[in-house]
Amino acid sequence: MAITVRICDLMRHEGQDVEIRGWVHGLRTGGKIAFLLVRDGTGVCQCVVEAARPDAFEAAVSAGHESSVRVTGRVRLDPRAPDGAELDTERVEVVQNVPDYPIARKEHGIDFLLRHRHLWIRSPRQCAILRIRDTVVRGIHDFFAAQGFVRIDTPILTPGAAEGAATLFPVDYFGEKIYLAQTGQLYLEAAAMALGRVYSFGPTFRAEKSKTRRHLTEFWMLEPEIAWAELPDLMDLAERLICDLVGRVLERHRAELELLERDVAALERVHPPFIRLTYTEAVDLLRGTDTRRRLEEELERERAELAAGQARHGELEAQMATVKKGWAQDRLAREIAALRERLAHMGQELENRPAHIEAASRFQWGDDLGGDEETILARLFDRPVMVTRYPRAVKAFYMKPAPDDRRVVLNVDVLAPEGYGEIIGGSQREDDLEALRARMAEEGLDPAPYEWYLDLRRYGTVPHGGFGLGLERFLAWMCGLRHIREAIPFPRLMGRIYP
RNA sequence: UCCGGUGUAGCGCAGCGGUAGCGCAGGUGACUGUUAAUCACUUGGUCGUAGGUUCGAAUCCUACCACCGGAGCCA
């Protein structure tokens, strides 16, 4: 009787009779031999079926893409097999034959793929991302458990507005209008006063009408909150956390990163110390002649890159005439289209760049750092950049002003390299009751719903702080994804809720 | 919300005033070691919707709808 094994374990069963269970990933047939590729979520196995076993052969050649199957046979190691081991097949049981699986092994449009997300996640690329996501999530829990943090689950249904009701999803709560949480921070502050070091990790909701590669309406956020911590403590923690998570991914997911065509060298450069800048230094940097020179040099480089891209474009078009195979032509056509799009984008970028350089050089102290400025800053360095002490006016009411400069707050944003933008935002919190009240009045906030929060400053207030890390943005950076929507199993986007 | 773009076969695209095309997938046949196998044959279309211009519209115009990309805001 054959034992049932997972495909990832096949190598350990050389010469044994085993059964694998999975889905048809591909099929190639000859007149008297068939190669049935079966995937089971742990790997892909090539099942070699000879016509000398007519039942198995018939079953194999009739099975469509993603048909569910049980296959029994003897394991043989063979360099010609995709993962090293293949099966000399004795029996193929088609549990369900599928004649018309919608997703082919070819390029698809993004609208089609998102409408078929429930099937799209079966593809190797999506599985790789989901595995890395799992490692990062486990890594988060391991990291904080090892440092004595207690996990706190904060509520998802919340009263009133914490940071501007425009970005909150309203929910009818027995006739009362409440909202889906966009942060658990205020609750975490309460928990930190109880347990010292706490963190939450869960879904959070933003009704921002943003259709960009960096936005989801539902995303997962990690939020540590620590009693007695001051800004430098938070920065150290953020740095250690990021390095720990990057290290875990590099250690366990070389194969996945390669499949994703991620530039691993860029991740290997992520180690302490990160670049630390105050907002004021960042502004000086943006306005400085040195930055201007570097950006202009980069502009030249990109112009050269554009020219190279155009040359490559011509090359590909020439190739098009010589390539005969249908699918190869198809792929080449896609490549040309993608390149053309990228060139158009680059051309536009280059056109706008002088204006960006100009805008950066005219950046005024007090302006909020926008996407463009963040990109420029991140581009100046090859590892994450921590920007601290932003102007008070552009930040939330609970952030503590710096004792030595009341114009700025004790906050930190961490910018990921390679244009992935802000992955962490955090701050030391205002711990003085009267100062907090004054700030709330300044923002026009009604103190009544916040009385419980103000109690935290009445009964044993201490310096404390925390930050939020957006899981999907972090993953998009880890995996080198162009769009954040691939970093979550079932993305919720503006105007898209199916499936 | 604003700006730009795209809707043609199940999927990816070409056609841009004159008979609806290509590739993949699907179907049939050939092939004993394939790696997106190959070769031959083949099914499949109210050209997003509604108006308009024209002898004639997938193609030009208008409106609407859907989707994509970007901006603002943010993790």
Short mmCIF file of C-alpha atoms in Angstrom, two decimals, chain A residues 32-346:
data_model
loop_
_atom_site.label_atom_id
_atom_site.label_comp_id
_atom_site.label_asym_id
_atom_site.label_seq_id
_atom_site.Cartn_x
_atom_site.Cartn_y
_atom_site.Cartn_z
CA LYS A 32 3.33 6.59 -25.90
CA ILE A 33 4.39 8.77 -22.97
CA ALA A 34 2.82 11.65 -21.04
CA PHE A 35 4.26 14.08 -18.52
CA LEU A 36 1.66 15.18 -16.02
CA LEU A 37 2.73 18.05 -13.78
CA VAL A 38 0.96 17.94 -10.43
CA ARG A 39 1.13 20.69 -7.81
CA ASP A 40 -0.04 20.25 -4.23
CA GLY A 41 0.84 23.58 -2.65
CA THR A 42 4.23 22.34 -1.47
CA GLY A 43 5.81 21.81 -4.88
CA VAL A 44 5.40 20.49 -8.39
CA CYS A 45 5.95 16.85 -9.34
CA GLN A 46 6.43 15.52 -12.84
CA CYS A 47 4.50 12.27 -13.18
CA VAL A 48 5.79 10.11 -16.05
CA VAL A 49 2.96 8.04 -17.49
CA GLU A 50 3.64 5.38 -20.12
CA ALA A 51 1.07 4.09 -22.57
CA ALA A 52 1.94 0.59 -21.36
CA ARG A 53 -0.39 1.42 -18.45
CA PRO A 54 -3.47 2.28 -20.51
CA ASP A 55 -5.79 3.28 -17.63
CA ALA A 56 -3.31 5.70 -16.13
CA PHE A 57 -2.36 7.02 -19.58
CA GLU A 58 -5.98 7.66 -20.58
CA ALA A 59 -6.68 9.42 -17.30
CA ALA A 60 -3.55 11.56 -17.56
CA VAL A 61 -4.04 12.79 -21.13
CA SER A 62 -7.69 13.62 -20.48
CA ALA A 63 -7.03 15.79 -17.43
CA GLY A 64 -7.41 19.55 -17.97
CA HIS A 65 -5.50 22.28 -16.17
CA GLU A 66 -6.31 22.36 -12.41
CA SER A 67 -8.15 19.02 -12.45
CA SER A 68 -7.89 17.45 -9.01
CA VAL A 69 -5.99 14.15 -9.03
CA ARG A 70 -4.52 11.35 -6.95
CA VAL A 71 -1.43 9.79 -8.47
CA THR A 72 0.44 6.71 -7.29
CA GLY A 73 3.80 5.55 -8.48
CA ARG A 74 7.43 4.95 -7.61
CA VAL A 75 9.67 7.89 -6.77
CA ARG A 76 12.76 8.30 -8.92
CA LEU A 77 15.33 11.08 -8.69
CA ASP A 78 15.98 12.50 -12.12
CA PRO A 79 17.75 15.71 -13.13
CA ARG A 80 15.15 16.20 -15.88
CA ALA A 81 12.34 16.60 -13.32
CA PRO A 82 11.45 20.19 -12.33
CA ASP A 83 12.10 19.74 -8.59
CA GLY A 84 14.54 16.83 -8.86
CA ALA A 85 12.12 13.98 -8.15
CA GLU A 86 9.57 12.44 -10.45
CA LEU A 87 7.04 9.65 -10.29
CA ASP A 88 7.00 6.49 -12.42
CA THR A 89 3.26 6.49 -12.54
CA GLU A 90 1.18 3.43 -11.93
CA ARG A 91 -2.26 4.89 -11.38
CA VAL A 92 -3.93 8.25 -12.03
CA GLU A 93 -7.28 8.93 -10.41
CA VAL A 94 -8.95 12.07 -11.69
CA VAL A 95 -11.11 13.24 -8.79
CA GLN A 96 -12.62 16.00 -10.92
CA ASN A 97 -11.75 16.71 -14.52
CA VAL A 98 -11.67 20.40 -15.40
CA PRO A 99 -12.00 21.23 -19.10
CA ASP A 100 -12.06 25.01 -18.87
CA TYR A 101 -9.86 26.53 -16.14
CA PRO A 102 -9.93 30.27 -16.81
CA ILE A 103 -6.34 31.21 -15.96
CA ALA A 104 -3.76 30.10 -18.49
CA ARG A 105 0.01 29.91 -18.12
CA LYS A 106 0.40 33.23 -19.88
CA GLU A 107 0.03 36.94 -19.26
CA HIS A 108 -3.34 38.25 -18.18
CA GLY A 109 -4.75 41.71 -17.62
CA ILE A 110 -4.97 42.93 -14.03
CA ASP A 111 -8.74 43.39 -14.08
CA PHE A 112 -9.21 39.77 -15.12
CA LEU A 113 -6.76 38.53 -12.50
CA LEU A 114 -8.38 40.51 -9.69
CA ARG A 115 -11.82 39.21 -10.65
CA HIS A 116 -10.32 35.72 -10.44
CA ARG A 117 -8.25 36.34 -7.33
CA HIS A 118 -9.64 33.15 -5.72
CA LEU A 119 -7.98 31.19 -8.55
CA TRP A 120 -5.06 33.55 -9.18
CA ILE A 121 -3.61 32.70 -5.75
CA ARG A 122 -2.91 29.18 -7.07
CA SER A 123 -0.19 30.52 -9.37
CA PRO A 124 3.44 30.04 -8.30
CA ARG A 125 4.15 33.74 -8.02
CA GLN A 126 1.18 34.41 -5.76
CA CYS A 127 1.98 31.36 -3.62
CA ALA A 128 5.52 32.69 -3.18
CA ILE A 129 4.22 36.04 -1.95
CA LEU A 130 1.76 34.40 0.44
CA ARG A 131 4.50 32.21 1.89
CA ILE A 132 6.70 35.24 2.51
CA ARG A 133 3.72 37.00 4.08
CA ASP A 134 3.28 34.07 6.44
CA THR A 135 6.95 34.20 7.43
CA VAL A 136 6.78 37.94 8.08
CA VAL A 137 3.63 37.58 10.22
CA ARG A 138 5.17 34.77 12.26
CA GLY A 139 8.37 36.78 12.47
CA ILE A 140 6.47 39.71 13.94
CA HIS A 141 4.96 37.54 16.65
CA ASP A 142 8.28 35.79 17.39
CA PHE A 143 10.15 39.08 17.54
CA PHE A 144 7.78 40.71 19.99
CA ALA A 145 7.29 37.61 22.10
CA ALA A 146 11.06 37.30 22.47
CA GLN A 147 11.22 40.87 23.79
CA GLY A 148 8.52 40.42 26.39
CA PHE A 149 5.69 42.18 24.58
CA VAL A 150 2.10 41.18 25.23
CA ARG A 151 -0.21 40.95 22.26
CA ILE A 152 -3.34 43.02 22.66
CA ASP A 153 -6.34 42.77 20.34
CA THR A 154 -7.88 46.18 19.90
CA PRO A 155 -11.49 46.68 18.82
CA ILE A 156 -12.46 46.95 15.18
CA LEU A 157 -15.80 48.63 15.88
CA THR A 158 -15.00 52.04 17.33
CA PRO A 159 -16.98 55.09 18.33
CA GLY A 160 -16.32 58.55 16.96
CA ALA A 161 -13.43 59.79 14.91
CA ALA A 162 -9.80 59.54 15.94
CA GLU A 163 -8.13 61.11 12.92
CA GLY A 164 -10.72 62.77 10.72
CA ALA A 165 -13.98 61.04 9.87
CA ALA A 166 -13.52 61.50 6.13
CA THR A 167 -11.31 58.42 5.97
CA LEU A 168 -13.46 56.18 8.19
CA PHE A 169 -15.97 53.56 7.09
CA PRO A 170 -19.26 54.14 8.88
CA VAL A 171 -21.17 51.16 10.28
CA ASP A 172 -24.74 51.07 11.55
CA TYR A 173 -24.58 49.90 15.16
CA PHE A 174 -28.16 49.39 16.35
CA GLY A 175 -29.08 52.75 14.85
CA GLU A 176 -25.94 54.51 16.02
CA LYS A 177 -23.25 55.57 13.56
CA ILE A 178 -19.89 54.08 14.47
CA TYR A 179 -16.77 53.29 12.45
CA LEU A 180 -14.32 50.58 11.45
CA ALA A 181 -11.03 51.18 13.24
CA GLN A 182 -8.19 52.79 11.33
CA THR A 183 -5.80 52.36 14.25
CA GLY A 184 -5.81 50.69 17.64
CA GLN A 185 -3.33 53.17 19.02
CA LEU A 186 -5.40 54.87 21.70
CA TYR A 187 -6.43 51.47 23.10
CA LEU A 188 -2.84 50.30 22.96
CA GLU A 189 -1.78 53.29 25.04
CA ALA A 190 -4.26 52.13 27.68
CA ALA A 191 -2.87 48.59 27.47
CA ALA A 192 0.73 49.80 27.68
CA MET A 193 -0.13 51.47 31.00
CA ALA A 194 -1.36 48.06 32.18
CA LEU A 195 1.31 45.71 30.78
CA GLY A 196 4.27 47.87 29.85
CA ARG A 197 5.13 46.62 26.40
CA VAL A 198 2.27 45.66 24.10
CA TYR A 199 1.52 45.30 20.43
CA SER A 200 -1.44 44.66 18.21
CA PHE A 201 -1.57 43.10 14.79
CA GLY A 202 -4.77 43.10 12.82
CA PRO A 203 -6.82 44.52 10.00
CA THR A 204 -7.41 48.22 9.77
CA PHE A 205 -9.65 50.25 7.49
CA ARG A 206 -9.19 53.50 5.59
CA ALA A 207 -11.89 54.99 3.39
CA GLU A 208 -9.35 57.04 1.46
CA LYS A 209 -10.37 57.50 -2.14
CA SER A 210 -6.92 56.55 -3.31
CA LYS A 211 -6.33 54.45 -6.38
CA THR A 212 -2.60 54.05 -6.31
CA ARG A 213 -0.11 51.23 -6.05
CA ARG A 214 0.41 52.02 -2.36
CA HIS A 215 -3.18 51.91 -1.09
CA LEU A 216 -5.67 49.33 0.15
CA THR A 217 -8.91 50.12 1.97
CA GLU A 218 -8.34 47.14 4.28
CA PHE A 219 -4.79 46.36 5.33
CA TRP A 220 -2.95 44.74 8.21
CA MET A 221 -1.05 46.88 10.64
CA LEU A 222 1.43 46.07 13.36
CA GLU A 223 1.37 48.57 16.23
CA PRO A 224 3.73 48.31 19.20
CA GLU A 225 3.20 50.68 22.13
CA ILE A 226 5.66 50.96 24.99
CA ALA A 227 5.48 52.59 28.41
CA TRP A 228 8.56 54.62 29.37
CA ALA A 229 9.83 54.60 25.78
CA GLU A 230 11.10 57.80 24.26
CA LEU A 231 11.74 58.61 20.62
CA PRO A 232 15.26 57.08 20.39
CA ASP A 233 13.93 53.83 21.92
CA LEU A 234 11.23 53.67 19.26
CA MET A 235 13.75 54.24 16.51
CA ASP A 236 16.01 51.49 17.80
CA LEU A 237 13.07 49.12 18.01
CA ALA A 238 11.92 49.91 14.48
CA GLU A 239 15.43 49.36 13.17
CA ARG A 240 15.85 46.03 14.95
CA LEU A 241 12.39 44.87 13.84
CA ILE A 242 12.97 45.64 10.17
CA CYS A 243 16.41 44.01 10.14
CA ASP A 244 15.03 40.94 11.90
CA LEU A 245 12.18 40.54 9.39
CA VAL A 246 14.37 41.16 6.36
CA GLY A 247 16.84 38.61 7.74
CA ARG A 248 14.15 35.96 8.17
CA VAL A 249 12.88 36.45 4.63
CA LEU A 250 16.41 36.27 3.19
CA GLU A 251 17.17 33.18 5.22
CA ARG A 252 14.06 31.18 4.33
CA HIS A 253 12.85 32.39 0.98
CA ARG A 254 15.72 32.52 -1.50
CA ALA A 255 13.70 30.39 -3.91
CA GLU A 256 10.61 32.57 -3.62
CA LEU A 257 12.61 35.79 -4.03
CA GLU A 258 14.25 34.36 -7.12
CA LEU A 259 10.86 33.38 -8.55
CA LEU A 260 9.70 36.94 -7.90
CA GLU A 261 12.85 38.25 -9.60
CA ARG A 262 13.60 40.32 -6.50
CA ASP A 263 16.98 42.02 -6.41
CA VAL A 264 18.27 40.25 -3.29
CA ALA A 265 21.40 42.39 -3.07
CA ALA A 266 19.23 45.42 -2.27
CA LEU A 267 17.76 43.54 0.71
CA GLU A 268 21.17 42.35 1.86
CA ARG A 269 22.26 45.96 2.25
CA VAL A 270 19.58 46.45 4.91
CA HIS A 271 21.46 46.47 8.19
CA PRO A 272 22.00 48.95 11.01
CA PRO A 273 22.50 51.78 11.34
CA PHE A 274 19.72 53.22 9.20
CA ILE A 275 20.03 56.79 8.00
CA ARG A 276 18.66 59.18 10.64
CA LEU A 277 17.57 62.66 9.66
CA THR A 278 15.50 65.29 11.34
CA TYR A 279 12.83 66.89 9.21
CA THR A 280 14.87 70.09 9.27
CA GLU A 281 17.95 68.24 8.04
CA ALA A 282 15.79 66.56 5.38
CA VAL A 283 14.60 69.98 4.21
CA ASP A 284 18.18 71.26 4.06
CA LEU A 285 19.12 68.14 2.16
CA LEU A 286 16.29 68.66 -0.31
CA ARG A 287 17.26 72.28 -0.83
CA GLY A 288 21.00 71.68 -0.85
CA THR A 289 23.18 72.08 -3.90
CA ASP A 290 24.70 68.67 -3.24
CA THR A 291 21.32 66.97 -3.60
CA ARG A 292 20.63 69.03 -6.68
CA ARG A 293 23.89 67.88 -8.21
CA ARG A 294 23.19 64.23 -7.38
CA LEU A 295 19.69 64.42 -8.76
CA GLU A 296 20.95 66.01 -11.93
CA GLU A 297 23.58 63.30 -12.26
CA GLU A 298 20.84 60.75 -11.80
CA LEU A 299 18.80 62.55 -14.41
CA GLU A 300 21.69 62.11 -16.85
CA ARG A 301 21.93 58.43 -15.95
CA GLU A 302 18.24 57.96 -16.54
CA ARG A 303 18.43 59.76 -19.86
CA ALA A 304 21.10 57.26 -20.86
CA GLU A 305 18.88 54.46 -19.56
CA LEU A 306 16.00 55.78 -21.63
CA ALA A 307 18.19 55.79 -24.73
CA ALA A 308 19.31 52.23 -23.95
CA GLY A 309 15.68 51.23 -23.50
CA GLN A 310 14.81 52.72 -26.85
CA ALA A 311 17.63 50.81 -28.49
CA ARG A 312 16.38 47.61 -26.82
CA HIS A 313 12.91 48.39 -28.11
CA GLY A 314 14.21 48.51 -31.67
CA GLU A 315 16.09 45.27 -31.08
CA LEU A 316 12.96 43.50 -29.86
CA GLU A 317 10.95 44.71 -32.82
CA ALA A 318 13.62 43.33 -35.12
CA GLN A 319 13.46 40.01 -33.23
CA MET A 320 9.71 39.94 -33.71
CA ALA A 321 10.19 39.31 -37.41
CA THR A 322 12.43 36.30 -36.81
CA VAL A 323 10.48 34.58 -34.05
CA LYS A 324 8.15 31.95 -35.39
CA LYS A 325 6.42 30.32 -32.41
CA GLY A 326 3.06 31.71 -31.49
CA TRP A 327 3.56 31.91 -27.78
CA ALA A 328 7.07 33.33 -28.16
CA GLN A 329 5.70 36.04 -30.43
CA ASP A 330 2.98 36.66 -27.90
CA ARG A 331 5.53 37.01 -25.13
CA LEU A 332 7.74 39.25 -27.22
CA ALA A 333 4.77 41.44 -28.08
CA ARG A 334 3.97 41.74 -24.36
CA GLU A 335 7.57 42.58 -23.59
CA ILE A 336 7.60 45.26 -26.25
CA ALA A 337 4.33 46.70 -24.97
CA ALA A 338 5.64 46.72 -21.40
CA LEU A 339 8.89 48.31 -22.48
CA ARG A 340 7.04 50.91 -24.51
CA GLU A 341 4.90 51.74 -21.50
CA ARG A 342 7.96 51.98 -19.28
CA LEU A 343 9.74 54.19 -21.77
CA ALA A 344 6.74 56.47 -22.01
CA HIS A 345 6.63 56.62 -18.22
CA MET A 346 10.36 57.31 -18.01
#
